[in-house]
Short mmCIF file of C-alpha atoms and ligand atoms in Angstrom, two decimals:
data_model
loop_
_atom_site.label_atom_id
_atom_site.label_comp_id
_atom_site.label_asym_id
_atom_site.label_seq_id
_atom_site.Cartn_x
_atom_site.Cartn_y
_atom_site.Cartn_z
CA MET E 26 -10.80 34.98 7.95
CA THR E 27 -12.53 31.67 8.66
CA GLU E 28 -16.28 31.94 9.28
CA PRO E 29 -17.32 30.54 12.73
CA ALA E 30 -19.55 27.94 11.05
CA ASP E 31 -16.66 26.70 8.94
CA ALA E 32 -14.39 26.64 12.06
CA ARG E 33 -16.99 24.57 13.97
CA SER E 34 -17.42 22.13 11.13
CA GLU E 35 -13.61 21.81 10.71
CA LEU E 36 -13.33 21.22 14.46
CA ALA E 37 -16.01 18.65 14.28
CA GLY E 38 -14.25 16.90 11.46
CA ILE E 39 -11.07 16.76 13.34
CA ALA E 40 -12.91 15.36 16.40
CA ALA E 41 -14.41 12.65 14.27
CA SER E 42 -11.07 11.64 12.82
CA LEU E 43 -9.59 11.73 16.26
CA ARG E 44 -12.36 9.47 17.55
CA ALA E 45 -11.73 6.90 14.76
CA TYR E 46 -8.01 7.12 15.44
CA LEU E 47 -8.47 6.55 19.21
CA GLU E 48 -10.73 3.55 18.36
CA TRP E 49 -8.08 1.75 16.46
CA GLN E 50 -5.50 2.68 18.99
CA GLN E 51 -7.71 1.05 21.65
CA ASP E 52 -8.20 -1.97 19.44
CA THR E 53 -4.41 -2.50 19.34
CA GLY E 54 -4.22 -2.42 23.11
CA ALA E 55 -3.37 1.21 23.80
CA THR E 56 -4.20 2.30 27.29
CA GLY E 57 -3.01 5.91 27.05
CA ILE E 58 -1.63 8.55 24.78
CA PRO E 59 2.04 9.60 24.95
CA ARG E 60 2.30 13.12 26.54
CA ALA E 61 4.15 14.66 23.57
CA PRO E 62 4.98 13.43 20.15
CA LYS E 63 8.72 13.12 19.36
CA ARG E 64 9.47 16.30 17.54
CA ALA E 65 12.16 14.75 15.41
CA ALA E 66 9.76 12.13 14.00
CA VAL E 67 7.04 14.59 13.23
CA ALA E 68 9.51 17.01 11.55
CA GLN E 69 10.93 14.14 9.50
CA ALA E 70 7.52 13.04 8.22
CA GLN E 71 6.60 16.66 7.38
CA ALA E 72 9.82 17.21 5.63
CA ALA E 73 9.36 13.99 3.59
CA HIS E 74 5.96 15.20 2.56
CA ALA E 75 7.19 18.64 1.61
CA ASP E 76 10.10 17.11 -0.30
CA ALA E 77 7.78 14.76 -2.34
CA GLY E 78 5.46 17.70 -3.09
CA PRO E 79 1.89 17.38 -4.20
CA GLN E 80 1.18 14.87 -6.87
CA THR E 81 -0.29 17.43 -9.17
CA ALA E 82 2.77 19.67 -9.01
CA ALA E 83 5.03 17.03 -10.56
CA PRO E 84 2.98 14.53 -12.48
CA ALA E 85 4.67 11.36 -13.63
CA ALA E 86 5.86 11.32 -17.26
CA PRO E 87 3.18 9.88 -19.58
CA VAL E 88 3.23 6.12 -19.89
CA PRO E 89 3.44 4.64 -23.36
CA VAL E 90 0.46 2.52 -24.22
CA VAL E 91 2.59 -0.33 -25.41
CA ALA E 92 5.76 -1.13 -23.49
CA ALA E 93 9.17 -2.11 -24.89
CA PRO E 94 9.79 -5.82 -24.89
CA VAL E 95 10.96 -7.24 -21.57
CA PRO E 96 14.86 -7.65 -21.68
CA PRO E 97 16.34 -10.96 -20.66
CA PRO E 98 17.07 -11.51 -16.94
CA GLN E 99 20.05 -9.56 -15.55
CA PRO E 100 21.78 -10.47 -12.35
CA THR E 101 21.43 -6.87 -11.18
CA PRO E 102 22.46 -6.03 -7.60
CA ARG E 103 19.79 -4.20 -5.73
CA ALA E 104 20.09 -0.52 -5.67
CA PRO E 105 19.18 1.63 -2.66
CA VAL E 106 15.55 2.59 -2.37
CA PRO E 107 14.98 5.45 -4.84
CA ASP E 108 14.19 8.77 -3.19
CA ALA E 109 10.93 10.16 -4.50
CA GLN E 110 12.12 13.72 -4.72
CA ALA E 111 15.44 12.89 -6.39
CA ALA E 112 13.75 10.54 -8.77
CA ARG E 113 11.27 13.16 -9.87
CA ARG E 114 13.91 15.85 -10.13
CA ASP E 115 16.28 13.65 -12.29
CA ALA E 116 13.47 12.06 -14.38
CA PRO E 117 14.02 12.57 -18.09
CA ALA E 118 11.25 14.25 -20.05
CA GLY E 119 10.38 11.06 -22.01
CA PRO E 120 8.80 7.77 -20.84
CA PRO E 121 9.94 6.81 -17.27
CA VAL E 122 13.02 4.70 -16.98
CA THR E 123 12.53 1.76 -14.71
CA PRO E 124 15.37 1.33 -12.26
CA PRO E 125 16.84 -2.18 -12.94
CA ASP E 126 16.18 -3.48 -9.50
CA PHE E 127 12.41 -3.06 -9.77
CA GLU E 128 12.09 -5.77 -12.28
CA THR E 129 14.51 -8.21 -10.63
CA PHE E 130 11.81 -10.58 -9.26
CA ALA E 131 9.65 -10.39 -12.44
CA LEU E 132 12.56 -10.93 -14.81
CA SER E 133 14.03 -13.80 -12.91
CA ALA E 134 10.59 -15.52 -12.63
CA LYS E 135 10.07 -18.54 -14.85
CA PRO E 136 8.03 -17.36 -17.75
CA VAL E 137 4.54 -18.54 -17.62
CA ALA E 138 2.27 -17.97 -20.57
CA PRO E 139 -0.96 -16.52 -19.23
CA VAL E 140 0.63 -13.67 -17.20
CA VAL E 141 1.18 -10.56 -19.28
CA ALA E 142 4.66 -9.08 -18.53
CA ALA E 143 3.99 -6.31 -16.03
CA SER E 144 5.75 -3.70 -18.03
CA ALA E 145 3.57 -4.52 -21.04
CA VAL E 146 0.41 -3.57 -19.19
CA LEU E 147 0.63 0.17 -19.37
CA ASP E 148 -2.84 0.91 -20.83
CA THR E 149 -4.51 2.00 -17.63
CA SER E 150 -7.92 2.64 -19.18
CA PRO E 151 -10.97 1.89 -16.94
CA GLU E 152 -12.21 -0.45 -19.68
CA LEU E 153 -9.08 -2.61 -19.66
CA ARG E 154 -9.06 -2.47 -15.81
CA ALA E 155 -12.67 -3.69 -15.71
CA THR E 156 -12.13 -6.56 -18.24
CA ARG E 157 -8.64 -7.71 -17.51
CA LEU E 158 -8.64 -7.84 -13.69
CA PRO E 159 -11.43 -10.44 -13.45
CA VAL E 160 -9.68 -12.56 -16.10
CA MET E 161 -6.44 -12.28 -14.16
CA ALA E 162 -8.21 -13.29 -10.96
CA ALA E 163 -9.45 -16.34 -12.70
CA GLU E 164 -5.92 -17.15 -14.01
CA VAL E 165 -4.60 -16.71 -10.44
CA ALA E 166 -7.30 -19.12 -9.19
CA ALA E 167 -5.96 -21.75 -11.63
CA CYS E 168 -2.27 -20.92 -10.98
CA THR E 169 0.14 -23.71 -10.16
CA ARG E 170 3.38 -21.67 -10.54
CA CYS E 171 4.62 -22.56 -7.01
CA VAL E 172 4.30 -25.06 -4.39
CA LEU E 173 1.84 -22.94 -2.40
CA SER E 174 -0.82 -24.02 -4.97
CA THR E 175 -0.73 -27.49 -3.39
CA THR E 176 -1.59 -26.23 0.11
CA ARG E 177 -3.95 -23.41 -0.46
CA THR E 178 -7.68 -23.53 -0.06
CA SER E 179 -8.38 -20.40 -2.13
CA THR E 180 -6.25 -17.89 -3.98
CA VAL E 181 -6.64 -14.38 -2.58
CA PHE E 182 -6.66 -11.70 -5.31
CA SER E 183 -8.07 -8.44 -3.97
CA ARG E 184 -10.82 -6.54 -2.36
CA GLY E 185 -12.06 -2.99 -2.56
CA ASN E 186 -12.39 -0.79 -5.60
CA PRO E 187 -10.08 -1.23 -8.60
CA ASP E 188 -10.73 2.39 -9.57
CA ALA E 189 -9.42 3.66 -6.22
CA LYS E 190 -6.55 6.04 -6.05
CA LEU E 191 -5.14 4.37 -2.96
CA VAL E 192 -3.87 0.83 -2.81
CA PHE E 193 -2.74 -1.11 0.24
CA VAL E 194 -0.28 -3.91 -0.33
CA GLY E 195 0.28 -6.52 2.34
CA GLU E 196 2.42 -9.68 2.45
CA ALA E 197 0.38 -12.87 1.96
CA PRO E 198 -3.01 -14.36 2.93
CA GLY E 199 -3.39 -15.86 6.35
CA ALA E 200 -5.74 -18.61 7.53
CA GLU E 201 -8.96 -16.44 7.33
CA GLU E 202 -8.06 -15.07 3.92
CA ASP E 203 -7.27 -18.55 2.63
CA ALA E 204 -10.66 -19.69 3.78
CA SER E 205 -12.53 -16.75 2.44
CA GLY E 206 -10.58 -15.85 -0.77
CA LEU E 207 -10.39 -12.21 0.37
CA PRO E 208 -7.33 -10.26 1.61
CA PHE E 209 -7.17 -8.83 5.00
CA VAL E 210 -10.32 -10.22 6.60
CA GLY E 211 -8.79 -11.56 9.84
CA ARG E 212 -7.66 -9.55 12.88
CA ALA E 213 -5.01 -7.65 10.94
CA GLY E 214 -7.65 -6.85 8.20
CA GLN E 215 -10.09 -5.57 10.77
CA LEU E 216 -7.47 -3.24 12.14
CA LEU E 217 -6.56 -2.17 8.54
CA ASP E 218 -10.27 -1.27 7.95
CA LYS E 219 -10.25 0.80 11.17
CA MET E 220 -7.13 2.58 9.93
CA ILE E 221 -8.80 3.29 6.67
CA ALA E 222 -11.97 4.53 8.38
CA ALA E 223 -9.85 6.75 10.62
CA MET E 224 -8.61 8.34 7.43
CA GLY E 225 -12.19 9.10 6.54
CA LEU E 226 -12.22 6.52 3.78
CA SER E 227 -14.45 3.57 2.98
CA PRO E 228 -12.63 0.17 2.67
CA GLU E 229 -15.13 -0.82 -0.14
CA ARG E 230 -15.27 2.35 -2.11
CA ASP E 231 -12.04 4.28 -1.63
CA VAL E 232 -9.21 1.76 -1.53
CA TYR E 233 -8.02 -1.41 -3.25
CA VAL E 234 -6.33 -4.02 -1.04
CA CYS E 235 -4.05 -6.85 -2.22
CA ASN E 236 -0.92 -8.81 -1.27
CA ILE E 237 2.55 -9.53 -2.66
CA ILE E 238 1.60 -13.19 -3.07
CA LYS E 239 -1.81 -14.73 -3.69
CA CYS E 240 -1.60 -18.00 -1.73
CA ARG E 241 -1.23 -18.62 1.96
CA PRO E 242 2.24 -19.87 3.07
CA PRO E 243 1.81 -22.68 5.52
CA GLU E 244 1.95 -21.60 9.13
CA ASN E 245 1.91 -18.01 7.90
CA ARG E 246 5.67 -18.05 7.31
CA PRO E 247 7.01 -15.24 5.08
CA PRO E 248 6.97 -16.10 1.43
CA LYS E 249 10.06 -17.76 0.08
CA PRO E 250 11.98 -15.87 -2.61
CA GLU E 251 10.96 -18.39 -5.35
CA GLU E 252 7.28 -18.06 -4.28
CA THR E 253 7.53 -14.28 -4.57
CA GLU E 254 9.33 -14.58 -7.94
CA ALA E 255 6.61 -16.86 -9.30
CA CYS E 256 3.77 -14.65 -8.08
CA ILE E 257 4.99 -11.08 -8.38
CA PRO E 258 4.11 -10.58 -12.10
CA TYR E 259 0.43 -10.82 -11.05
CA LEU E 260 0.88 -7.90 -8.65
CA HIS E 261 2.88 -5.83 -11.08
CA GLU E 262 0.14 -6.29 -13.64
CA GLN E 263 -2.61 -5.56 -11.08
CA LEU E 264 -0.88 -2.29 -9.95
CA ALA E 265 -0.38 -1.27 -13.62
CA LEU E 266 -4.07 -1.72 -14.22
CA VAL E 267 -5.33 -0.06 -11.08
CA ASP E 268 -2.81 2.71 -11.54
CA PRO E 269 -3.20 4.23 -8.08
CA LYS E 270 -1.87 7.67 -7.09
CA VAL E 271 -0.49 6.16 -3.84
CA ILE E 272 0.46 2.72 -2.70
CA VAL E 273 0.81 2.08 1.04
CA ALA E 274 3.22 -0.84 1.46
CA LEU E 275 2.47 -2.65 4.70
CA GLY E 276 5.51 -4.15 6.41
CA ASN E 277 8.81 -5.55 5.42
CA THR E 278 7.78 -7.96 2.71
CA ALA E 279 5.67 -5.47 0.84
CA VAL E 280 8.34 -2.76 1.14
CA SER E 281 11.28 -4.87 0.11
CA THR E 282 9.47 -6.46 -2.82
CA LEU E 283 7.96 -3.25 -4.29
CA LEU E 284 10.96 -1.06 -3.67
CA GLY E 285 13.82 -3.55 -3.98
CA THR E 286 15.37 -2.49 -0.68
CA LYS E 287 16.82 -4.56 2.08
CA LEU E 288 16.30 -1.73 4.60
CA GLY E 289 13.95 -2.67 7.39
CA ILE E 290 10.54 -1.05 7.77
CA THR E 291 11.71 0.93 10.77
CA LYS E 292 14.30 2.68 8.54
CA VAL E 293 12.08 3.42 5.57
CA ARG E 294 8.62 3.96 7.03
CA GLY E 295 7.21 7.46 6.69
CA GLN E 296 9.38 8.37 3.72
CA TRP E 297 7.83 8.83 0.24
CA LYS E 298 9.39 6.37 -2.30
CA LEU E 299 8.57 5.53 -5.94
CA TYR E 300 7.40 2.28 -7.41
CA LYS E 301 8.63 1.79 -10.91
CA GLY E 302 9.88 5.31 -10.89
CA ARG E 303 6.32 6.79 -11.07
CA THR E 304 3.92 5.76 -8.33
CA LEU E 305 4.24 7.21 -4.81
CA VAL E 306 4.78 4.60 -2.14
CA MET E 307 4.37 5.24 1.62
CA PRO E 308 5.98 2.43 3.59
CA THR E 309 4.43 1.81 6.97
CA TYR E 310 4.06 -0.88 9.59
CA HIS E 311 1.92 -4.00 8.86
CA PRO E 312 -1.22 -4.04 10.97
CA SER E 313 -0.20 -7.44 12.42
CA TYR E 314 2.88 -5.78 13.86
CA LEU E 315 0.71 -3.08 15.37
CA LEU E 316 -1.45 -5.77 17.00
CA ARG E 317 1.51 -7.38 18.81
CA PRO E 318 1.78 -6.06 22.34
CA SER E 319 5.34 -4.64 22.98
CA ALA E 320 7.07 -1.70 24.43
CA GLN E 321 7.51 -0.10 20.97
CA GLN E 322 3.93 -0.42 19.91
CA VAL E 323 2.66 2.91 21.29
CA GLU E 324 5.32 4.70 19.26
CA ALA E 325 4.82 2.51 16.21
CA LYS E 326 1.05 3.20 16.17
CA LYS E 327 1.67 6.91 16.37
CA GLN E 328 4.14 6.63 13.45
CA ALA E 329 1.70 4.54 11.43
CA TRP E 330 -0.86 7.27 11.90
CA ASP E 331 1.68 9.92 10.92
CA ASP E 332 2.30 7.92 7.76
CA LEU E 333 -1.42 7.63 6.90
CA GLN E 334 -1.92 11.30 7.57
CA ALA E 335 0.87 12.05 5.03
CA VAL E 336 -1.13 9.93 2.55
CA MET E 337 -4.33 11.82 3.36
CA LYS E 338 -2.57 15.07 2.71
CA GLU E 339 -1.11 13.86 -0.59
CA LEU E 340 -4.49 12.65 -1.75
CA GLY E 341 -6.35 15.74 -0.35
CA VAL E 342 -8.40 13.57 1.93
CA LYS E 343 -10.20 15.52 4.62
CA PRO E 344 -11.11 14.00 8.09
CA PRO E 345 -14.48 12.13 8.05
CA PRO E 346 -17.63 14.16 8.49
CA THR E 347 -19.40 14.06 11.81
CA GLY E 348 -22.77 12.56 12.33
CA ARG E 349 -24.27 16.05 12.46
CA GLU E 350 -22.64 17.00 9.17
CA ARG E 351 -23.84 13.80 7.52
CA ALA E 352 -27.36 14.46 8.85
CA ALA E 353 -27.32 18.07 7.69
CA LYS E 354 -26.52 16.92 4.14
CA SER E 355 -29.32 14.37 3.92
N1 URA Y 414 -1.70 -10.21 6.26
C1 URA Y 414 -1.42 -9.84 4.99
O1 URA Y 414 -0.32 -9.39 4.70
N2 URA Y 414 -2.34 -10.02 4.09
C2 URA Y 414 -3.44 -10.57 4.37
O2 URA Y 414 -4.31 -10.58 3.41
C3 URA Y 414 -3.82 -10.89 5.62
C4 URA Y 414 -2.87 -10.70 6.61
#
């Protein structure tokens, strides 16, 4: 039976999380809470989580330290988004087999010398992470692989902790990011930080944040396919080095690029998927979408929170401690 003190502290934790959640809801313009959640949506998110199972119960097959050479480009049609449960169930015992569509962008990109092929960066040791990521950031800063290099102010590589188990991937830098050289520092970034705080996590310590492409597209238009093709090897290498347990893919561009799907975010959000056949991906709405006032936003925000709660559950993240709990510890 739960001790009363434990129950009180658990309740206080839930209240703190709820307060953080309500703060980011308020920030995105919410003026009220829907009376009852849609049962079907809740059941679907719970079922998806149960299907995917805890990370520890079905660990990804070990990754070889040196990858096989990258095969020549194949005009492979995109396969449907792989289902995490089915992929795990059907996975062979040996090294993971990368579904052909995952590499489509990287393989069709023009080869550029300094970028190590994504599939060759499979040594995920902290030492390599610490040494290679800053070198890669410098390579990105000098990159001229696409036309966006002629209009950018800064390249935007990452922020947060490269040792984190949770990575958020957005689309592309906007004006504030282009000016500062850091991802998600504008309005969408502030909302993202509130979402992360509502999960009880620190944006600096507990997560790593990056984008599909590293340079701002003019007028914040979506990246063109050739820009994504040129840039995506950087992200593949970044993700291989950081080696997170969970990637949250924010919005259509991140989802379609990481998962090779043409399905829209409303169709795939809330469902566990796999990146490169081994890393769990939770697709959810982009914070910019949640900031746009519209009739659907109340439900979208609730769904985004459901998605983040599924991530918390997968990572074993508890709601943030209350002020009283923090004070009691110090
Ligand atoms: N939107 C993104 O997708 N990324 C950023 O860094 C900022 C806004």
